[in-house]
Short mmCIF file of C-alpha atoms and ligand atoms in Angstrom, two decimals:
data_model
loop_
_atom_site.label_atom_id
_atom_site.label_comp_id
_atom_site.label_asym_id
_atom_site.label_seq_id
_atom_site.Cartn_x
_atom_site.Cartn_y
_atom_site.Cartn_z
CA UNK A 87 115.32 149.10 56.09
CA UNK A 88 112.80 148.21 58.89
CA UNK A 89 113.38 148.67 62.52
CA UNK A 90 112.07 144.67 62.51
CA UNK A 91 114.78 144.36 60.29
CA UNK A 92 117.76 146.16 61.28
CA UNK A 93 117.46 144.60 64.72
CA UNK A 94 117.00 140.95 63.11
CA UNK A 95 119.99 141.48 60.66
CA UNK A 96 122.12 142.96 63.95
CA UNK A 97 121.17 140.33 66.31
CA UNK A 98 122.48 137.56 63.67
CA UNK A 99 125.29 140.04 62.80
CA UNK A 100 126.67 139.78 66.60
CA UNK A 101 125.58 136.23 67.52
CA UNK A 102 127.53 135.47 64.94
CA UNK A 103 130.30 137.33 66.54
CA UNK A 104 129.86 135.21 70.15
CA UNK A 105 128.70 138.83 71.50
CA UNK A 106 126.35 137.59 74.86
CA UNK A 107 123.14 138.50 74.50
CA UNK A 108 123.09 139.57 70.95
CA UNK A 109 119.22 140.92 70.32
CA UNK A 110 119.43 143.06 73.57
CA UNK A 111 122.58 144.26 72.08
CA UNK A 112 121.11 145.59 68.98
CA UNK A 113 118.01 146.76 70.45
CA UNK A 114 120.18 149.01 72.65
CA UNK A 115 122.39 149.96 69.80
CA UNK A 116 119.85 151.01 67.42
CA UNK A 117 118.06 153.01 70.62
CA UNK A 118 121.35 154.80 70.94
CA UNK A 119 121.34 155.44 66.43
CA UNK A 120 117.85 156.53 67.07
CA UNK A 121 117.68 158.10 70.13
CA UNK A 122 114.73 156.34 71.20
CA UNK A 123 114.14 154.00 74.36
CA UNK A 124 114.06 150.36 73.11
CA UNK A 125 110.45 150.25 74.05
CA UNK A 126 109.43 152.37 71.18
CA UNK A 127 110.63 149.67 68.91
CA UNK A 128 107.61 147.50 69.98
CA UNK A 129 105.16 149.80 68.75
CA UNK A 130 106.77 151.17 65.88
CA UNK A 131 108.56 147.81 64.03
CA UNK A 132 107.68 148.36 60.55
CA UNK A 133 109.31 152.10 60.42
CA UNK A 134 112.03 152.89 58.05
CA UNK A 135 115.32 153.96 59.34
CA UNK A 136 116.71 157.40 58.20
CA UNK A 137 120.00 156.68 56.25
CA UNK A 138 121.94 158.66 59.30
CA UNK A 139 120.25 156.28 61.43
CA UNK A 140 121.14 153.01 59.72
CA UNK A 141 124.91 154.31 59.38
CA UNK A 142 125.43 155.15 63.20
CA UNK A 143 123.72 151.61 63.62
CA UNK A 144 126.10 150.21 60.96
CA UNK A 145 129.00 151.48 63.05
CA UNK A 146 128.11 150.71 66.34
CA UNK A 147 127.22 147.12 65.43
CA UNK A 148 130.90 147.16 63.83
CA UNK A 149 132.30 148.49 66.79
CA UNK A 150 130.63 145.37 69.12
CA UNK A 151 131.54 143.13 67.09
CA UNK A 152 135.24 144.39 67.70
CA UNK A 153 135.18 143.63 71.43
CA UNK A 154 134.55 147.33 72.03
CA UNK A 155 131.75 147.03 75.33
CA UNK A 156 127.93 148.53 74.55
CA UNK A 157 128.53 150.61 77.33
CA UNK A 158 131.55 152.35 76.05
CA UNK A 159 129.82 153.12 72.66
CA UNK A 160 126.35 154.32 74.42
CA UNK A 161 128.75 156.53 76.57
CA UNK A 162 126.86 155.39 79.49
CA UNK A 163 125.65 152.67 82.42
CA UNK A 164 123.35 152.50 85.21
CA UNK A 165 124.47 152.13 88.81
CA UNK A 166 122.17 151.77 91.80
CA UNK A 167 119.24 153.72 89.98
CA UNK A 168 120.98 156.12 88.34
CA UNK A 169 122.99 156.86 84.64
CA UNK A 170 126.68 157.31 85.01
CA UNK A 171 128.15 158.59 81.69
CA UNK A 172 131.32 156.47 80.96
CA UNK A 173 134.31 156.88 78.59
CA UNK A 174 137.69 154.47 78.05
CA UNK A 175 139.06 156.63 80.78
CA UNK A 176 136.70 154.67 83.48
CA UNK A 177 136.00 151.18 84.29
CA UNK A 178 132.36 150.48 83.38
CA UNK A 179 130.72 150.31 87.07
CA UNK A 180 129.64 146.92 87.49
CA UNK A 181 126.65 145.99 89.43
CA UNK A 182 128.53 144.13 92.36
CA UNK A 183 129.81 147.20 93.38
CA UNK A 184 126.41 148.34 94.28
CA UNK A 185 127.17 145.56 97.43
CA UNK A 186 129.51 147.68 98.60
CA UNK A 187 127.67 150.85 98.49
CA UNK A 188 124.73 149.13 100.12
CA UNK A 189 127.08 148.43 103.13
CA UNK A 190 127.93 151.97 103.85
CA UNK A 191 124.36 152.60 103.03
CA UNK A 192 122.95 150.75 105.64
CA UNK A 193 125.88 151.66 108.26
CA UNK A 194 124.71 155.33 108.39
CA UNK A 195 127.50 156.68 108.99
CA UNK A 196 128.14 159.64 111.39
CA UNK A 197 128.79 163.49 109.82
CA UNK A 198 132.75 162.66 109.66
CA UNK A 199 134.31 162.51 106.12
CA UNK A 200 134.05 159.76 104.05
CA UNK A 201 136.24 159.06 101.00
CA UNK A 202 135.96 156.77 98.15
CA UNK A 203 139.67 156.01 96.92
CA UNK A 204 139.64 155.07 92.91
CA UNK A 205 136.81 156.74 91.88
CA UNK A 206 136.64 156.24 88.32
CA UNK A 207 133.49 157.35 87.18
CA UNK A 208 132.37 158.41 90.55
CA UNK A 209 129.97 155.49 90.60
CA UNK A 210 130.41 154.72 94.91
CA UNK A 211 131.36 158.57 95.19
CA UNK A 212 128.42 160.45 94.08
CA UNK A 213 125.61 157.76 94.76
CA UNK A 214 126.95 157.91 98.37
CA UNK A 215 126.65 161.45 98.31
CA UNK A 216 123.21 161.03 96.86
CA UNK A 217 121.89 158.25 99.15
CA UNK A 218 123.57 159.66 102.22
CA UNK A 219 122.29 162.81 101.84
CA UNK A 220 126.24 164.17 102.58
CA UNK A 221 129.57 165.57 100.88
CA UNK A 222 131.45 162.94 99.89
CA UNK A 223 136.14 162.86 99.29
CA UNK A 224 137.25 161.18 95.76
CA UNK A 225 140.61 160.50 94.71
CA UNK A 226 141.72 159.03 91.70
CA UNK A 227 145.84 158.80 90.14
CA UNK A 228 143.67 159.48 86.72
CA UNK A 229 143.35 163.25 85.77
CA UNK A 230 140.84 162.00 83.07
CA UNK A 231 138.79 159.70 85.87
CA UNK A 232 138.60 162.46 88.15
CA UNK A 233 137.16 164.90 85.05
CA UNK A 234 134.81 162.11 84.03
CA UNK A 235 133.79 161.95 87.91
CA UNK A 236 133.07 165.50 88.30
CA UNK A 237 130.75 165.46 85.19
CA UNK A 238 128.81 162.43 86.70
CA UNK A 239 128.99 164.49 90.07
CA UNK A 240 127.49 167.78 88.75
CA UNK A 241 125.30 166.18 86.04
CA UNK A 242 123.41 164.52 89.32
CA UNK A 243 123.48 166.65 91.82
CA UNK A 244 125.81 165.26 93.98
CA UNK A 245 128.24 167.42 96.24
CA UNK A 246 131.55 165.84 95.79
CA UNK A 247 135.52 166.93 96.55
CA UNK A 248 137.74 165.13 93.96
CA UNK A 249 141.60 165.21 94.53
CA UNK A 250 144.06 163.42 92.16
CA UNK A 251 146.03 161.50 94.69
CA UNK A 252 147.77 158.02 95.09
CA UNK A 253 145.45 155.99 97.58
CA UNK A 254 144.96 158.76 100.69
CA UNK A 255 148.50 160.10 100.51
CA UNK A 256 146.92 163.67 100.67
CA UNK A 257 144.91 163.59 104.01
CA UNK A 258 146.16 163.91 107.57
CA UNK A 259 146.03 161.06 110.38
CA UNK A 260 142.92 160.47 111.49
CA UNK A 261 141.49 162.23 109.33
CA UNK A 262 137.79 160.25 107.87
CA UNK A 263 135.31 157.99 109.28
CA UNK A 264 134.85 156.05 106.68
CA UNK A 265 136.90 154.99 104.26
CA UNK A 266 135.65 153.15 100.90
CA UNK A 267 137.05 151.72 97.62
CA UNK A 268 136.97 149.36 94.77
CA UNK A 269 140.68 149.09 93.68
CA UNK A 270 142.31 147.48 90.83
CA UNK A 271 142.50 143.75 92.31
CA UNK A 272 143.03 141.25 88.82
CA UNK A 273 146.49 140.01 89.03
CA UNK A 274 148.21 140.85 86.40
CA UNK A 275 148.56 136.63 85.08
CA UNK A 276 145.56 136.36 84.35
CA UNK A 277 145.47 139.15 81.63
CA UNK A 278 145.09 136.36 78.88
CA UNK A 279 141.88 135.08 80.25
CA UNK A 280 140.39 138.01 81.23
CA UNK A 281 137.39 138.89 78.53
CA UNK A 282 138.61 140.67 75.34
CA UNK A 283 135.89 143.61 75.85
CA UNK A 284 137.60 143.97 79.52
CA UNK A 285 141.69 143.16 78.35
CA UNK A 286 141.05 145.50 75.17
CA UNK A 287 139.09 148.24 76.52
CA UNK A 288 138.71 149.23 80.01
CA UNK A 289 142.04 150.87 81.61
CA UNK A 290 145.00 149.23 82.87
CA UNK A 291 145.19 151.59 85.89
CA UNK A 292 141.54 150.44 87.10
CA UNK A 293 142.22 146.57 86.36
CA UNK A 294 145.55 145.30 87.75
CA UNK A 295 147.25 144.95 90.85
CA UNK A 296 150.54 143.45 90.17
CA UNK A 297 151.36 140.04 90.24
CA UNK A 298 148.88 138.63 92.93
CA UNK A 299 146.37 141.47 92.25
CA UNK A 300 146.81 142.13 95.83
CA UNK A 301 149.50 145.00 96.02
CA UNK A 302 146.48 147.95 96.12
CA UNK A 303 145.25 146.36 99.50
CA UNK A 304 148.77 145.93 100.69
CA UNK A 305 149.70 149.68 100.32
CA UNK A 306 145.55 150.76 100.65
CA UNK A 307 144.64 148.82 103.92
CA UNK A 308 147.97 150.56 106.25
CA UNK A 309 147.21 153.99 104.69
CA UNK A 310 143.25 153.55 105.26
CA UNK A 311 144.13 152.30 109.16
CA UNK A 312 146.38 156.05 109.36
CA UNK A 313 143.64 158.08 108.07
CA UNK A 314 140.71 156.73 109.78
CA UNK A 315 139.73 157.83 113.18
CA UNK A 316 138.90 155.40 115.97
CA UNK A 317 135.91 153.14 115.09
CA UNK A 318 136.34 154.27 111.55
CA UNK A 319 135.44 151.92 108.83
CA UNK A 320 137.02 150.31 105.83
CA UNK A 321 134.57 148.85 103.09
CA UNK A 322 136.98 146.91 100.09
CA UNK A 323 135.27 145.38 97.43
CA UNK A 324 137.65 142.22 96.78
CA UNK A 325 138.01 139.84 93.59
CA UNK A 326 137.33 136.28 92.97
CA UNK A 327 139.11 134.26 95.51
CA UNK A 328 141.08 137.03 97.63
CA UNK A 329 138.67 136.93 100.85
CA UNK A 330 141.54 135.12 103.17
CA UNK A 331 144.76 137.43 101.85
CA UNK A 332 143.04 140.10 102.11
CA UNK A 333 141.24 139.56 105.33
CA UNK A 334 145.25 138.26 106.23
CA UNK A 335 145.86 142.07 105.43
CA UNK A 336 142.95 143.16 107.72
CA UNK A 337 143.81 140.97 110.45
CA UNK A 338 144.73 143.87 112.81
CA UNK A 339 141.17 145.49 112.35
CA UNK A 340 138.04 144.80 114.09
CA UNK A 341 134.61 143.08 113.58
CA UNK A 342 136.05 142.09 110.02
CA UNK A 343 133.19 140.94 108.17
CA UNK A 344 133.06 139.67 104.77
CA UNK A 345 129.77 140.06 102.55
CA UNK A 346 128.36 138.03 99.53
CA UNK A 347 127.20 139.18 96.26
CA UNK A 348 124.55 136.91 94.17
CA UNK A 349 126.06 134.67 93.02
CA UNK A 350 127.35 133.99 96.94
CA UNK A 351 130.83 134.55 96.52
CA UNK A 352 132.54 136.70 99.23
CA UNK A 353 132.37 140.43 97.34
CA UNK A 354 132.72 142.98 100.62
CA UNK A 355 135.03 143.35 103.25
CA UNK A 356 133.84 145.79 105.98
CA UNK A 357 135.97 146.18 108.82
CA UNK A 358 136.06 148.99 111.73
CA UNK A 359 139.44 150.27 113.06
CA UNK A 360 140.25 149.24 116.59
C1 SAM B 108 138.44 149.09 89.77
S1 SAM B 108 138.45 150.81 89.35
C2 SAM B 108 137.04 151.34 90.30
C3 SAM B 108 136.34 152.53 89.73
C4 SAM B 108 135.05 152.91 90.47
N1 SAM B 108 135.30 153.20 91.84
C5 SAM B 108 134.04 151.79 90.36
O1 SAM B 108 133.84 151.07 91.35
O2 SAM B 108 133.46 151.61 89.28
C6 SAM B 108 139.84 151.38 90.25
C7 SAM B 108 140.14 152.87 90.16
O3 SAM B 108 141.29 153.14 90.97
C8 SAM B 108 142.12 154.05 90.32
N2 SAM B 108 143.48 153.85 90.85
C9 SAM B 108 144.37 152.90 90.55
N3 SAM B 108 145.49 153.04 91.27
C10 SAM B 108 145.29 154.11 92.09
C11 SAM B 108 146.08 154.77 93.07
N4 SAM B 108 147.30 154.32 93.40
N5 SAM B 108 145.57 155.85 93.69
C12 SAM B 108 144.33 156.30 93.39
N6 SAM B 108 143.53 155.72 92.46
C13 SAM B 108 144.01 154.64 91.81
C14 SAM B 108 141.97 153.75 88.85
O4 SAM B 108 142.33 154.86 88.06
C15 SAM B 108 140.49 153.38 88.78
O5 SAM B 108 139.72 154.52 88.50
#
């Protein structure tokens, strides 16, 4: 078989499974059989696959077509420039997240600690670290996160201290200047309509918040107000439709500001501590 026609026979193989943007899909998938960039497709369409080739391909088409994300069977996704390596253990890092990096990015913070609660990958953790210039504070509740994190961490040169904690239960008062986080926010009703590849595949732990998906900032936004110092700040990403309850939450903070992503919906909540 061709590479013309492996991808042709893949891309019907997952349109015909509803999977979004199916010749992408296989053009990625066969890259990852082949170890090749999907550029050298292009150039090279009429080239025969090797049969160990066209049976990865086989099964990673198979596995798509089962719900299971690309990015999970690639073992990898780019975040703000850079390749995180991802497993089940992680939520895929998703590029509205990058929002909330940006903000810290462009608040330069001082040389006080900053922490990234619910690291997952270490997506926010080690491309602050990176883009900051700085040692960057991870915690996850996930043993398996955290080791995922540190391989991300090391693999890119990034100096960061991961603790397995619950929110910031492990640091003193006043403790960080900045304190940043993308919790689990989906409340836990809408399971049934969330995507299969996200319901099926990506871990409860980094997905729901309990009934209103707001219990995470409920406990987060107190603990966050105990560790920062003075003029600390607090950058949340939020979820659809949660700018007022959580803002509600933040109400005691100052120069609460909320942020949009691109498609304009409110993404970021910054706000400094009084
Ligand atoms: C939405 S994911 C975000 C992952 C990563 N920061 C990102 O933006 O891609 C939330 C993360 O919080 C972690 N988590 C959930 N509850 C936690 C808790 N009580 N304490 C610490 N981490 C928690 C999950 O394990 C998961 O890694």
């Amino acid at each position: 078989m061709t590479i013309r026609t492996a991808l042709a026979q893949g891309a019907e193989l997952l349109a015909r499974e509803s999977v979004g943007e199916p010749r992408l899909t296989a053009e990625v998938l066969l890259g990852h059989a082949m170890h090749r960039e999907r550029t050298y497709f292009y150039a090279h369409p009429e080239q025969e696959l090797r049969e160990v080739e066209w049976l990865h391909y086989g099964r990673y088409l198979d596995e798509r077509m089962k719900g299971k994300p690309t990015q999970y069977i690639v073992k990898r996704q780019e975040f703000y420039g850079r390749e995180f390596r991802v497993s089940r253990d992680v939520l895929i890092p998703r590029p509205e997240t990058e929002l909330l990096v940006e903000t810290i990015v462009r608040l330069q913070p001082g040389r006080g600690n900053v922490i990234d609660v619910g690291t997952g990958s270490g997506a926010i953790a080690v491309t602050l670290s990176l883009e900051l210039n700085r040692r960057v504070i991870a915690t996850d509740l996930s043993f398996a996160a955290l080791e995922m994190a540190k391989s991300n961490a090391m693999r890119l040169g990034a100096t960061v201290a991961f603790i397995q904690a619950d929110l910031l239960d492990c640091f003193a008062d006043e403790f960080a200047e900045v304190v940043v986080s993308n919790p689990p926010y989906v409340p836990a009703v809408d399971r049934a309509s969330l995507q299969r590849e996200v319901r099926d595949w990506e871990p409860e732990l980094a997905l729901f918040a309990g009934p209103s998906g707001l219990c995470v900032y409920e406990r987060l936004i107190p603990a966050a107000w105990r560790v920062l110092k003075s003029g600390g700040y607090l950058a949340l990403e939020i979820g659809a439709g949660q700018s007022e309850a959580v803002s509600a939450l933040a109400a005691d903070w100052r120069n609460v500001q909320l942020f949009p992503d691109l498609a304009g919906f409110p993404r970021v909540l910054l706000c400094q501590k009084p």
